[in-house]
mmCIF file of C-alpha atoms in Angstrom:
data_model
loop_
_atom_site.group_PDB
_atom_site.id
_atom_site.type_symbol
_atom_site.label_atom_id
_atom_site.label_comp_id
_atom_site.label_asym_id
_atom_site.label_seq_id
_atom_site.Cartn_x
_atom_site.Cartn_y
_atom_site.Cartn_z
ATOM 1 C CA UNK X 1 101.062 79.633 101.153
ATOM 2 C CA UNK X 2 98.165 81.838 102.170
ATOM 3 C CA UNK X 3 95.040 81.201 102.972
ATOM 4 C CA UNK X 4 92.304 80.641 105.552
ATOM 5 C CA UNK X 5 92.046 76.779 106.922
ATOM 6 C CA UNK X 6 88.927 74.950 108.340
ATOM 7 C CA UNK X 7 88.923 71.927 109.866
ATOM 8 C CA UNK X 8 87.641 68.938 109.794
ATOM 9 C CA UNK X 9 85.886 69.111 106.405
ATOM 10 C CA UNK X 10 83.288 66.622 107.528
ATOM 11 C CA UNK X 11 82.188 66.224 111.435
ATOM 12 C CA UNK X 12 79.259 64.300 112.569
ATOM 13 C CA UNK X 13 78.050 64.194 116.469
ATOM 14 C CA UNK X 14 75.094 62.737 118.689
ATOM 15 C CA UNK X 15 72.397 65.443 119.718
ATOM 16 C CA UNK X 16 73.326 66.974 122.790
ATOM 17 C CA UNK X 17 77.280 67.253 122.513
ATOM 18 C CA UNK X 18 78.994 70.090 121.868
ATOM 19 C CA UNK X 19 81.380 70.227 119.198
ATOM 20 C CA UNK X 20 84.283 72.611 118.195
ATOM 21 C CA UNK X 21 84.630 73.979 114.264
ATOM 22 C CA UNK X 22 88.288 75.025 113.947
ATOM 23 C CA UNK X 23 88.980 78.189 111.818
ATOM 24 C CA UNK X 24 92.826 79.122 111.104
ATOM 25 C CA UNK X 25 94.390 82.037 108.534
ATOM 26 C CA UNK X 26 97.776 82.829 108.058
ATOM 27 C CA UNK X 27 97.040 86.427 105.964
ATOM 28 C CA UNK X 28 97.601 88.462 108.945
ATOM 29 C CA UNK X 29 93.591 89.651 109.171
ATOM 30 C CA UNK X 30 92.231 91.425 111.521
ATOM 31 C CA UNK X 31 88.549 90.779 111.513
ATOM 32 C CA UNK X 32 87.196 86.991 111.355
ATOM 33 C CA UNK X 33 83.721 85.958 110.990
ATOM 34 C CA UNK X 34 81.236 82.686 110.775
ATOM 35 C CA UNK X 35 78.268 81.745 108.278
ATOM 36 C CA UNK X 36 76.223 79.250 108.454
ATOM 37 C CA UNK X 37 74.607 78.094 105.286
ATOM 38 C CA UNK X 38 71.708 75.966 104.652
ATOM 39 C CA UNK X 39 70.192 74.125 101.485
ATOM 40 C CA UNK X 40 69.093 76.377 98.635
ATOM 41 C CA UNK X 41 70.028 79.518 101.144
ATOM 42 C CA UNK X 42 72.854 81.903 101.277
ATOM 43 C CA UNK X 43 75.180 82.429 104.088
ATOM 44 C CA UNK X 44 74.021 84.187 107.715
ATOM 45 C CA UNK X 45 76.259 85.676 109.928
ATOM 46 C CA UNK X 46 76.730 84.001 113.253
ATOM 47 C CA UNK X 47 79.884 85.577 114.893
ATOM 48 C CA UNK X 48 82.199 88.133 113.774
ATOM 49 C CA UNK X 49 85.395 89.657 115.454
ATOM 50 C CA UNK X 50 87.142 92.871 114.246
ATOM 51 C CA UNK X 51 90.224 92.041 116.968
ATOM 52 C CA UNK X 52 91.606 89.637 119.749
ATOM 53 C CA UNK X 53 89.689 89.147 122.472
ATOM 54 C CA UNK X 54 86.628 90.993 120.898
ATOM 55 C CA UNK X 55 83.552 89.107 119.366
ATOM 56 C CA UNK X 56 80.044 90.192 118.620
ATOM 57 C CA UNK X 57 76.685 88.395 117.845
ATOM 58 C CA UNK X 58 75.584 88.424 114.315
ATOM 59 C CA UNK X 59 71.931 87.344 113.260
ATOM 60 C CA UNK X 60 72.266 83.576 114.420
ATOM 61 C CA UNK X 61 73.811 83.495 117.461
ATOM 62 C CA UNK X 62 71.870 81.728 119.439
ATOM 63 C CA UNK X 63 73.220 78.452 120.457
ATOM 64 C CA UNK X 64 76.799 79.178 118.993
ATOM 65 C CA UNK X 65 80.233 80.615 121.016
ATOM 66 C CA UNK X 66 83.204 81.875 119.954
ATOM 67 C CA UNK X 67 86.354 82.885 121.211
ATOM 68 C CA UNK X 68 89.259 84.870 119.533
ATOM 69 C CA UNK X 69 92.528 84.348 122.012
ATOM 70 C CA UNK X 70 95.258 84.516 118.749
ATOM 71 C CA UNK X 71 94.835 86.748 115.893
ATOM 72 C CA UNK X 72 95.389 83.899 113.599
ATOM 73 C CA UNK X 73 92.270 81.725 115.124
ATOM 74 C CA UNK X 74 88.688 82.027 115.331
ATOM 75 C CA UNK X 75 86.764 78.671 116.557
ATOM 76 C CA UNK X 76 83.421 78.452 116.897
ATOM 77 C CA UNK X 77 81.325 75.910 119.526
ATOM 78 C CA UNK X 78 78.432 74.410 118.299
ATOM 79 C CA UNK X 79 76.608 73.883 121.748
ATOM 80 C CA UNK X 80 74.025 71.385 122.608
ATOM 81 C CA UNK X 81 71.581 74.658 122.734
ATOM 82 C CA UNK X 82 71.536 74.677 119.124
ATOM 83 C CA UNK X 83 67.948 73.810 117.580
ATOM 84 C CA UNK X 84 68.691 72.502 114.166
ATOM 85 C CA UNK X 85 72.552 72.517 114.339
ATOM 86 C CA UNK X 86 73.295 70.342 111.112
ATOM 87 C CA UNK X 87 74.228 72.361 108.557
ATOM 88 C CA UNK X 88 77.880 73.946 106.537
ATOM 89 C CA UNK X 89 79.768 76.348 108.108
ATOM 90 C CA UNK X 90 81.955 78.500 106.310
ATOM 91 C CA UNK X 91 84.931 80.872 108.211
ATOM 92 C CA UNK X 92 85.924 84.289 106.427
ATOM 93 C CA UNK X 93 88.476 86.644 106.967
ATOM 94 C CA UNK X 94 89.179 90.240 106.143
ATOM 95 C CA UNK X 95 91.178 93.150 106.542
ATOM 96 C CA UNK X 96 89.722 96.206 108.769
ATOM 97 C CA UNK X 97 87.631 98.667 106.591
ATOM 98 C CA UNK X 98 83.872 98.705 105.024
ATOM 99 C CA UNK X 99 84.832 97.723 101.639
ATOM 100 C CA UNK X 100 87.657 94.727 102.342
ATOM 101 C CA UNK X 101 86.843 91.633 100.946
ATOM 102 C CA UNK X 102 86.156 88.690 102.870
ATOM 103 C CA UNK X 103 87.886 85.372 101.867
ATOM 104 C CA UNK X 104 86.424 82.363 103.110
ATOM 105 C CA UNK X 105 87.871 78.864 103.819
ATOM 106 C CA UNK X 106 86.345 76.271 102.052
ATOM 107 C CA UNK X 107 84.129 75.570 104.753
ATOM 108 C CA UNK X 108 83.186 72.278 107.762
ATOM 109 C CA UNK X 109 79.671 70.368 106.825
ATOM 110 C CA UNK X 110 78.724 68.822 110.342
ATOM 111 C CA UNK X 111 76.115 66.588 110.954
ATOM 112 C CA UNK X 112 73.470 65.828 114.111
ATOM 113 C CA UNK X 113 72.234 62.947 114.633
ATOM 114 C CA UNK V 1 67.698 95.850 107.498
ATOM 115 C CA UNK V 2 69.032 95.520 103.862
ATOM 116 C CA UNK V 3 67.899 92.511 101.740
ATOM 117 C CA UNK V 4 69.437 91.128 98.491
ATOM 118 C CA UNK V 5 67.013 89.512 96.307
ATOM 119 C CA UNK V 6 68.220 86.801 93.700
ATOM 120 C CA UNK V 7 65.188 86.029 91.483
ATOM 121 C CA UNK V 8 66.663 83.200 88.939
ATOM 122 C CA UNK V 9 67.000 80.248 91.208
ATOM 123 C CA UNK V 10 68.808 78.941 88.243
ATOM 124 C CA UNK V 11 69.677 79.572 84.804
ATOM 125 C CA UNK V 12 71.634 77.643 82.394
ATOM 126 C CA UNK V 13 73.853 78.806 79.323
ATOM 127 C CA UNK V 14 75.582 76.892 76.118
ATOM 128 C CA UNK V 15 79.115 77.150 76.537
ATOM 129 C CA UNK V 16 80.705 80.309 74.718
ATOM 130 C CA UNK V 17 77.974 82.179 75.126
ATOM 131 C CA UNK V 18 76.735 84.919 77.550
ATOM 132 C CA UNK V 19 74.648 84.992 80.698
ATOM 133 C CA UNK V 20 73.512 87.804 82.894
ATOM 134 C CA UNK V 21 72.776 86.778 86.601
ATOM 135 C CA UNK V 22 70.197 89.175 88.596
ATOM 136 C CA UNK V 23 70.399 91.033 91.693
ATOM 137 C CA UNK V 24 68.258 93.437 93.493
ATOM 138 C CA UNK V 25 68.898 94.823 97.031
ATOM 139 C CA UNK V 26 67.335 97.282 99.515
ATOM 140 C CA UNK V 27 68.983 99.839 101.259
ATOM 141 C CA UNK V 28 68.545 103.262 102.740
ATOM 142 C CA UNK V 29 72.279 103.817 102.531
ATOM 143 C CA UNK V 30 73.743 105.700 99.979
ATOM 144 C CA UNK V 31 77.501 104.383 100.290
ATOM 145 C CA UNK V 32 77.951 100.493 100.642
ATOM 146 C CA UNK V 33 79.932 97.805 98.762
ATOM 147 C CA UNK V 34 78.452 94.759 96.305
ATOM 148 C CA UNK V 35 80.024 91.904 95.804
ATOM 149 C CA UNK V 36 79.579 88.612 93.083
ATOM 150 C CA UNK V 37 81.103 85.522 95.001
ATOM 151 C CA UNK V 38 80.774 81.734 93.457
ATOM 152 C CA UNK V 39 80.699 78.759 95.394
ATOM 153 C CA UNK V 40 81.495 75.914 92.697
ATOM 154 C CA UNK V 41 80.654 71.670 93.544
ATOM 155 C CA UNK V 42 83.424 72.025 96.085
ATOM 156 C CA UNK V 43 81.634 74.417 98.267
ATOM 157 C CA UNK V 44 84.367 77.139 99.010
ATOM 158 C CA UNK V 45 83.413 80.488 98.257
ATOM 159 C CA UNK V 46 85.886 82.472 95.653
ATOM 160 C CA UNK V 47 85.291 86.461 94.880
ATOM 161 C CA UNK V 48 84.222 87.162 91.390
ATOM 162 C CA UNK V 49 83.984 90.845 91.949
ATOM 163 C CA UNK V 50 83.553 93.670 93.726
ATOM 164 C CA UNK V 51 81.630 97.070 93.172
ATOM 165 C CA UNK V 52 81.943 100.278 95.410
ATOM 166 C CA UNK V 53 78.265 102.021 95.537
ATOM 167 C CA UNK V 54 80.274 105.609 94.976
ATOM 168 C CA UNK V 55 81.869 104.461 91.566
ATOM 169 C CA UNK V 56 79.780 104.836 88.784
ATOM 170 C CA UNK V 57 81.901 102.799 86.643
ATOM 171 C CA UNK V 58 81.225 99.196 86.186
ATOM 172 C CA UNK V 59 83.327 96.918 87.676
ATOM 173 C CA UNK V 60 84.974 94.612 85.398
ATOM 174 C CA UNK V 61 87.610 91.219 85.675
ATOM 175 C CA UNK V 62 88.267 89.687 82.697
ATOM 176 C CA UNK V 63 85.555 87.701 80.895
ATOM 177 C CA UNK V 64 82.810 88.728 84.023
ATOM 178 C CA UNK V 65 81.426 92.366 84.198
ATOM 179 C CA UNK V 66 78.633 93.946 86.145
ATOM 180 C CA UNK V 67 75.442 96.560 85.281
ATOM 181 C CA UNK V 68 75.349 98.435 88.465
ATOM 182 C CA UNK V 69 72.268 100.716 88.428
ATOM 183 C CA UNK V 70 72.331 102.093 91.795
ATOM 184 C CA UNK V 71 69.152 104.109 91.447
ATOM 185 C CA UNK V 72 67.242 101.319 90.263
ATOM 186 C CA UNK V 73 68.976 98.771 92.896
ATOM 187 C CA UNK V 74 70.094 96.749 90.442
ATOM 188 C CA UNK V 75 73.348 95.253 89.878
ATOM 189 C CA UNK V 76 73.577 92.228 87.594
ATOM 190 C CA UNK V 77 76.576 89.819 86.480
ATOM 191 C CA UNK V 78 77.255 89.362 83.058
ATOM 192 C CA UNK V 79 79.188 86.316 81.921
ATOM 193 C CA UNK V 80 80.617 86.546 78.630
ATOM 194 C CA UNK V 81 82.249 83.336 76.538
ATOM 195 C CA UNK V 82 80.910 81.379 79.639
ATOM 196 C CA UNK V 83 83.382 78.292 80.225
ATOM 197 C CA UNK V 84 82.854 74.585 81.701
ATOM 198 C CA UNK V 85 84.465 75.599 84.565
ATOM 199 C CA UNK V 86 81.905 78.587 85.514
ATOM 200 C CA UNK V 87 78.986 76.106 86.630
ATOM 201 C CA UNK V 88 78.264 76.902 89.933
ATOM 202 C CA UNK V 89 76.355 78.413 92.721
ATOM 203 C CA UNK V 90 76.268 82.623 92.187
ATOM 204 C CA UNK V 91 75.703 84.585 94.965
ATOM 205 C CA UNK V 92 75.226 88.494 95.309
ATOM 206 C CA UNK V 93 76.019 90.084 98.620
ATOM 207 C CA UNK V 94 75.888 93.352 100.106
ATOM 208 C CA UNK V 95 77.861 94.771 102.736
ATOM 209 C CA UNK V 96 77.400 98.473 104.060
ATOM 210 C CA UNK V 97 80.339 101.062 104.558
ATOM 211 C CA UNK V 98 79.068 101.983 107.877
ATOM 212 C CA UNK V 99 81.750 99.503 109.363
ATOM 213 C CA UNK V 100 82.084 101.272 112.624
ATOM 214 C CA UNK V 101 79.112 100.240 113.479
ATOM 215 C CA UNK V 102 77.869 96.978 115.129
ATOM 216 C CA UNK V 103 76.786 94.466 112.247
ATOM 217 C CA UNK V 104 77.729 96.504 109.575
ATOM 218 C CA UNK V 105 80.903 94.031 108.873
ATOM 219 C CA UNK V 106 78.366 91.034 107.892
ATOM 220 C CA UNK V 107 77.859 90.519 104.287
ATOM 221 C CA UNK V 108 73.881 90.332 103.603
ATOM 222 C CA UNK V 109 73.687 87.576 100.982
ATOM 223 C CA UNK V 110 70.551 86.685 98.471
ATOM 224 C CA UNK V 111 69.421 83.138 97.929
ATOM 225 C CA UNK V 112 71.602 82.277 95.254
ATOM 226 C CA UNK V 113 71.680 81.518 91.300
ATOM 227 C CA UNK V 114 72.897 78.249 90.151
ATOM 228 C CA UNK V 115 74.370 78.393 86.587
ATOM 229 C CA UNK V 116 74.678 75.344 84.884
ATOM 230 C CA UNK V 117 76.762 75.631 81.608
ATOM 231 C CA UNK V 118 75.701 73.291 78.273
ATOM 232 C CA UNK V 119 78.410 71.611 76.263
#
């Protein structure tokens, strides 16, 4: 069964801890990314990887980190840096190429408090 | 920097009949991708469909078709014999072919469309 995995589906955390979004796919991708998404907004781009041990920034970066050690996994760290972090976070994967489609998990909705 | 503009924050439609969704975008490229993805109550994000800017043919799957109108920037969803199940968020997206290049691989997404469908 294929498909792209996110876990947990709900997290909550105290301000100032950093917490861990876990991002799994089993269709043998190549490139991996991370949205954030925001009431009555579409998705931004915070992290993308084309291939292991290879990330860049997208437009949100700032206060996130990623690392890409398997081909298969893609978490992303929600640091303490990170203003306004409550929000739903959606993983996507794709194949290599300009017009691949991305298919997203169904996505982690963490809260700050 | 490209921009996709969604102008109906919502729009609502009596079942078995047909919608058309909006979407504008700005771009200086001449080859790039579109894309129609729905994000129903449970939040995941499925494909509807998918338009390459070089094809002047209009993409089509089953009961959802699109009016691309690449001069005019345009490239609307049309939802014909719209079902219960279709409610939910619409969102438009862009994504350029330049994929080589450093952000190019991000898909540039407009605000969204919520369709609610009348029974």
């Amino acid at each position: 069964d294929g498909g792209i995995t996110q876990s947990p589906k709900y997290l909550f955390r105290k301000e100032g801890q950093n917490v861990t979004l876990s991002c799994e796919q089993n269709l043998n991708h190549d490139a991996m990314y991370w949205y954030r998404q925001d009431p009555g907004q579409g998705l931004r781009l915070i992290y993308y990887s084309q291939i292991v041990n290879d990330f860049q920034k997208g437009d949100i970066a700032e206060g996130y980190s990623v690392s890409r050690e398997k081909k298969e996994s893609f978490p992303l760290t929600v640091t303490s840096a990170q203003k306004n972090p409550t929000a739903f976070y959606l993983c996507a994967s794709s194949m290599e190429g300009g017009g691949a489609v991305q298919y997203f998990g169904p996505g982690t909705r963490l809260t700050v408090t | 920097a490209q921009t996709v503009t969604q102008s109906q924050p919502e729009m609502s439609v009596q079942e078995a009949e047909t919608v058309t969704l909006s979407c504008t975008y700005d771009t200086s490229e001449s080859d790039y991708y579109l894309f129609w993805y729905k994000q129903p109550p449970s939040r995941q994000m499925i494909l509807v469909i998918r338009q390459e800017a070089y094809k002047q043919q209009n993409a089509t799957e089953n009961r959802f078709s699109v009016n691309f109108q690449k001069a005019a920037k345009s490239f609307s969803l049309k939802i014909s014999d719209s079902q219960l199940g279709d409610a939910a968020m619409y969102f438009c997206a862009y994504r350029s072919s330049l994929h080589i290049i450093q952000g190019a691989q991000k898909l540039v997404f407009g605000q969204g469309t919520r369709l609610t469908i009348n029974p």
